[in-house]
Amino acid sequence: MLNADVFFDASILADLLAWPAENAIATDIGKYNEESMKVVAENGRLLRISKQIAAADALGTSIDIYKFSAAGGQAFLAKCAEYIEDKRERNLWSEVALNDILREVEFVACPVHGRWMEIDTLEDLREAERLFADE
C-alpha cells in the first residue's frame, strides 16, 4: 500500500518487496520531516507511527509505502473498517489504523536507499521535477 502523493525511485519498492520481514514500512532512517509520519522502534520492532513524534524519539520518516503479509493486511483492513463503519471516523489518515495494529502485528523498518518526495504543493511538484530530472 502507498499514498498517492509520494514519488520515488522504483528501487525503493523493489527493496521493500525483497525485504525479509513480512510487514514493513519504507523508512528514511535518521531523517526527520515535521510534516511527515515518523516511526518509533525498539529492538527492531516498530512501536508507533504518527506525525506527532518528537525528533529525539523518531527512528526516521515513513515515506508512506507499506508492505503487509496476508494476516497483517487483514488486521489493518479490520481496523480501518472499525474506524469507518463502527466509529464513523472518515477523515483519519490510514496510519491511525496502522498505528493501532502495531501492538498485535509486528512491523519493521525497511531502510530507504533512493530518492523520494512527498508532493503536497505546486512547489513540491517543481522540486520533485528537479530531483528526478535525469529520469
mmCIF file of C-alpha atoms in Angstrom:
data_model
loop_
_atom_site.group_PDB
_atom_site.id
_atom_site.type_symbol
_atom_site.label_atom_id
_atom_site.label_comp_id
_atom_site.label_asym_id
_atom_site.label_seq_id
_atom_site.Cartn_x
_atom_site.Cartn_y
_atom_site.Cartn_z
ATOM 1 C CA MET A 1 0.000 0.000 0.000
ATOM 2 C CA LEU A 2 1.209 3.501 -0.677
ATOM 3 C CA ASN A 3 -0.021 7.044 -0.542
ATOM 4 C CA ALA A 4 -0.676 8.600 -3.939
ATOM 5 C CA ASP A 5 1.264 11.788 -3.190
ATOM 6 C CA VAL A 6 4.697 10.174 -2.919
ATOM 7 C CA PHE A 7 7.077 9.965 -5.886
ATOM 8 C CA PHE A 8 10.035 7.611 -5.557
ATOM 9 C CA ASP A 9 12.737 5.596 -7.278
ATOM 10 C CA ALA A 10 11.454 2.176 -8.378
ATOM 11 C CA SER A 11 14.342 0.588 -6.468
ATOM 12 C CA ILE A 12 12.648 1.588 -3.194
ATOM 13 C CA LEU A 13 9.628 -0.571 -3.986
ATOM 14 C CA ALA A 14 11.849 -3.446 -5.139
ATOM 15 C CA ASP A 15 13.845 -3.231 -1.893
ATOM 16 C CA LEU A 16 10.661 -3.236 0.204
ATOM 17 C CA LEU A 17 9.241 -6.264 -1.602
ATOM 18 C CA ALA A 18 12.553 -8.115 -1.192
ATOM 19 C CA TRP A 19 12.886 -7.157 2.482
ATOM 20 C CA PRO A 20 12.758 -10.362 4.562
ATOM 21 C CA ALA A 21 10.128 -9.131 7.041
ATOM 22 C CA GLU A 22 6.519 -9.844 6.120
ATOM 23 C CA ASN A 23 5.309 -6.462 7.387
ATOM 24 C CA ALA A 24 7.459 -3.403 6.817
ATOM 25 C CA ILE A 25 7.358 0.357 6.439
ATOM 26 C CA ALA A 26 9.747 2.024 3.989
ATOM 27 C CA THR A 27 11.621 4.402 6.275
ATOM 28 C CA ASP A 28 14.158 7.133 5.639
ATOM 29 C CA ILE A 29 16.280 6.284 8.681
ATOM 30 C CA GLY A 30 17.612 9.324 10.521
ATOM 31 C CA LYS A 31 15.510 11.802 8.540
ATOM 32 C CA TYR A 32 13.038 13.938 10.465
ATOM 33 C CA ASN A 33 10.394 15.738 8.455
ATOM 34 C CA GLU A 34 7.954 17.732 10.583
ATOM 35 C CA GLU A 35 5.117 17.282 8.052
ATOM 36 C CA SER A 36 5.518 13.533 7.559
ATOM 37 C CA MET A 37 4.706 10.408 9.520
ATOM 38 C CA LYS A 38 7.564 9.324 11.735
ATOM 39 C CA VAL A 39 8.204 5.910 13.277
ATOM 40 C CA VAL A 40 9.463 4.808 16.687
ATOM 41 C CA ALA A 41 11.239 1.469 17.079
ATOM 42 C CA GLU A 42 12.504 -0.660 19.922
ATOM 43 C CA ASN A 43 14.716 -3.696 19.360
ATOM 44 C CA GLY A 44 13.956 -3.521 15.638
ATOM 45 C CA ARG A 45 10.177 -3.578 16.053
ATOM 46 C CA LEU A 46 8.110 -0.536 15.127
ATOM 47 C CA LEU A 47 6.003 0.628 18.055
ATOM 48 C CA ARG A 48 4.402 3.818 16.737
ATOM 49 C CA ILE A 49 3.705 5.727 13.543
ATOM 50 C CA SER A 50 2.427 9.284 13.807
ATOM 51 C CA LYS A 51 3.059 12.870 12.781
ATOM 52 C CA GLN A 52 3.275 13.731 16.497
ATOM 53 C CA ILE A 53 6.594 12.058 17.278
ATOM 54 C CA ALA A 54 9.482 14.108 18.643
ATOM 55 C CA ALA A 55 12.768 14.127 16.736
ATOM 56 C CA ALA A 56 14.556 12.565 19.718
ATOM 57 C CA ASP A 57 12.189 9.573 19.629
ATOM 58 C CA ALA A 58 11.976 9.026 15.874
ATOM 59 C CA LEU A 59 13.878 6.284 14.077
ATOM 60 C CA GLY A 60 13.109 8.115 10.856
ATOM 61 C CA THR A 61 10.433 9.311 8.471
ATOM 62 C CA SER A 62 7.962 6.939 6.862
ATOM 63 C CA ILE A 63 7.777 7.553 3.133
ATOM 64 C CA ASP A 64 4.202 6.219 3.117
ATOM 65 C CA ILE A 65 4.929 2.904 1.388
ATOM 66 C CA TYR A 66 3.893 -0.216 3.298
ATOM 67 C CA LYS A 67 4.288 -3.981 2.928
ATOM 68 C CA PHE A 68 1.709 -6.290 4.530
ATOM 69 C CA SER A 69 1.526 -10.042 4.984
ATOM 70 C CA ALA A 70 -1.896 -11.602 4.456
ATOM 71 C CA ALA A 71 -2.528 -11.600 8.224
ATOM 72 C CA GLY A 72 -1.130 -8.080 8.616
ATOM 73 C CA GLY A 73 -3.300 -6.828 5.781
ATOM 74 C CA GLN A 74 -6.388 -8.448 7.293
ATOM 75 C CA ALA A 75 -5.685 -6.847 10.685
ATOM 76 C CA PHE A 76 -5.173 -3.465 9.013
ATOM 77 C CA LEU A 77 -8.385 -3.707 6.969
ATOM 78 C CA ALA A 78 -10.346 -4.803 10.045
ATOM 79 C CA LYS A 79 -9.045 -1.781 11.960
ATOM 80 C CA CYS A 80 -9.925 0.516 9.033
ATOM 81 C CA ALA A 81 -13.438 -0.955 8.976
ATOM 82 C CA GLU A 82 -13.738 -0.375 12.710
ATOM 83 C CA TYR A 83 -12.913 3.310 12.268
ATOM 84 C CA ILE A 84 -15.040 3.825 9.157
ATOM 85 C CA GLU A 85 -18.057 1.615 9.812
ATOM 86 C CA ASP A 86 -18.285 1.356 13.597
ATOM 87 C CA LYS A 87 -16.877 4.687 14.778
ATOM 88 C CA ARG A 88 -17.940 6.674 11.682
ATOM 89 C CA GLU A 89 -14.460 8.257 11.565
ATOM 90 C CA ARG A 90 -13.971 9.046 7.893
ATOM 91 C CA ASN A 91 -11.349 11.790 7.990
ATOM 92 C CA LEU A 92 -8.403 9.987 9.543
ATOM 93 C CA TRP A 93 -5.119 9.012 7.943
ATOM 94 C CA SER A 94 -4.745 5.306 7.219
ATOM 95 C CA GLU A 95 -1.715 5.434 9.504
ATOM 96 C CA VAL A 96 -4.041 5.874 12.509
ATOM 97 C CA ALA A 97 -5.337 2.351 11.901
ATOM 98 C CA LEU A 98 -1.814 1.139 11.158
ATOM 99 C CA ASN A 99 -0.560 2.594 14.444
ATOM 100 C CA ASP A 100 -3.304 0.723 16.296
ATOM 101 C CA ILE A 101 -2.304 -2.682 14.908
ATOM 102 C CA LEU A 102 1.410 -2.263 15.693
ATOM 103 C CA ARG A 103 0.689 -3.751 19.135
ATOM 104 C CA GLU A 104 -0.529 -7.028 17.634
ATOM 105 C CA VAL A 105 1.217 -7.231 14.246
ATOM 106 C CA GLU A 106 5.000 -6.985 14.087
ATOM 107 C CA PHE A 107 6.298 -4.383 11.627
ATOM 108 C CA VAL A 108 9.895 -3.379 10.970
ATOM 109 C CA ALA A 109 11.504 -0.503 9.141
ATOM 110 C CA CYS A 110 12.863 -1.144 5.655
ATOM 111 C CA PRO A 111 15.629 1.424 5.090
ATOM 112 C CA VAL A 112 15.165 3.636 2.056
ATOM 113 C CA HIS A 113 18.053 3.881 -0.408
ATOM 114 C CA GLY A 114 16.970 6.172 -3.179
ATOM 115 C CA ARG A 115 15.180 9.360 -3.988
ATOM 116 C CA TRP A 116 11.679 10.098 -2.800
ATOM 117 C CA MET A 117 9.471 13.099 -2.306
ATOM 118 C CA GLU A 118 6.005 13.741 -0.949
ATOM 119 C CA ILE A 119 4.139 16.136 -3.224
ATOM 120 C CA ASP A 120 1.601 18.337 -1.464
ATOM 121 C CA THR A 121 2.053 21.671 -3.231
ATOM 122 C CA LEU A 122 2.964 23.076 -6.623
ATOM 123 C CA GLU A 123 6.389 23.948 -5.215
ATOM 124 C CA ASP A 124 6.812 20.315 -4.083
ATOM 125 C CA LEU A 125 5.988 19.206 -7.631
ATOM 126 C CA ARG A 126 8.594 21.559 -9.076
ATOM 127 C CA GLU A 127 11.178 20.325 -6.594
ATOM 128 C CA ALA A 128 10.358 16.698 -7.489
ATOM 129 C CA GLU A 129 10.742 17.517 -11.181
ATOM 130 C CA ARG A 130 14.227 18.874 -10.428
ATOM 131 C CA LEU A 131 15.114 15.921 -8.201
ATOM 132 C CA PHE A 132 14.039 13.380 -10.828
ATOM 133 C CA ALA A 133 15.137 15.379 -13.905
ATOM 134 C CA ASP A 134 17.632 12.707 -15.001
ATOM 135 C CA GLU A 135 14.881 10.102 -15.421
#
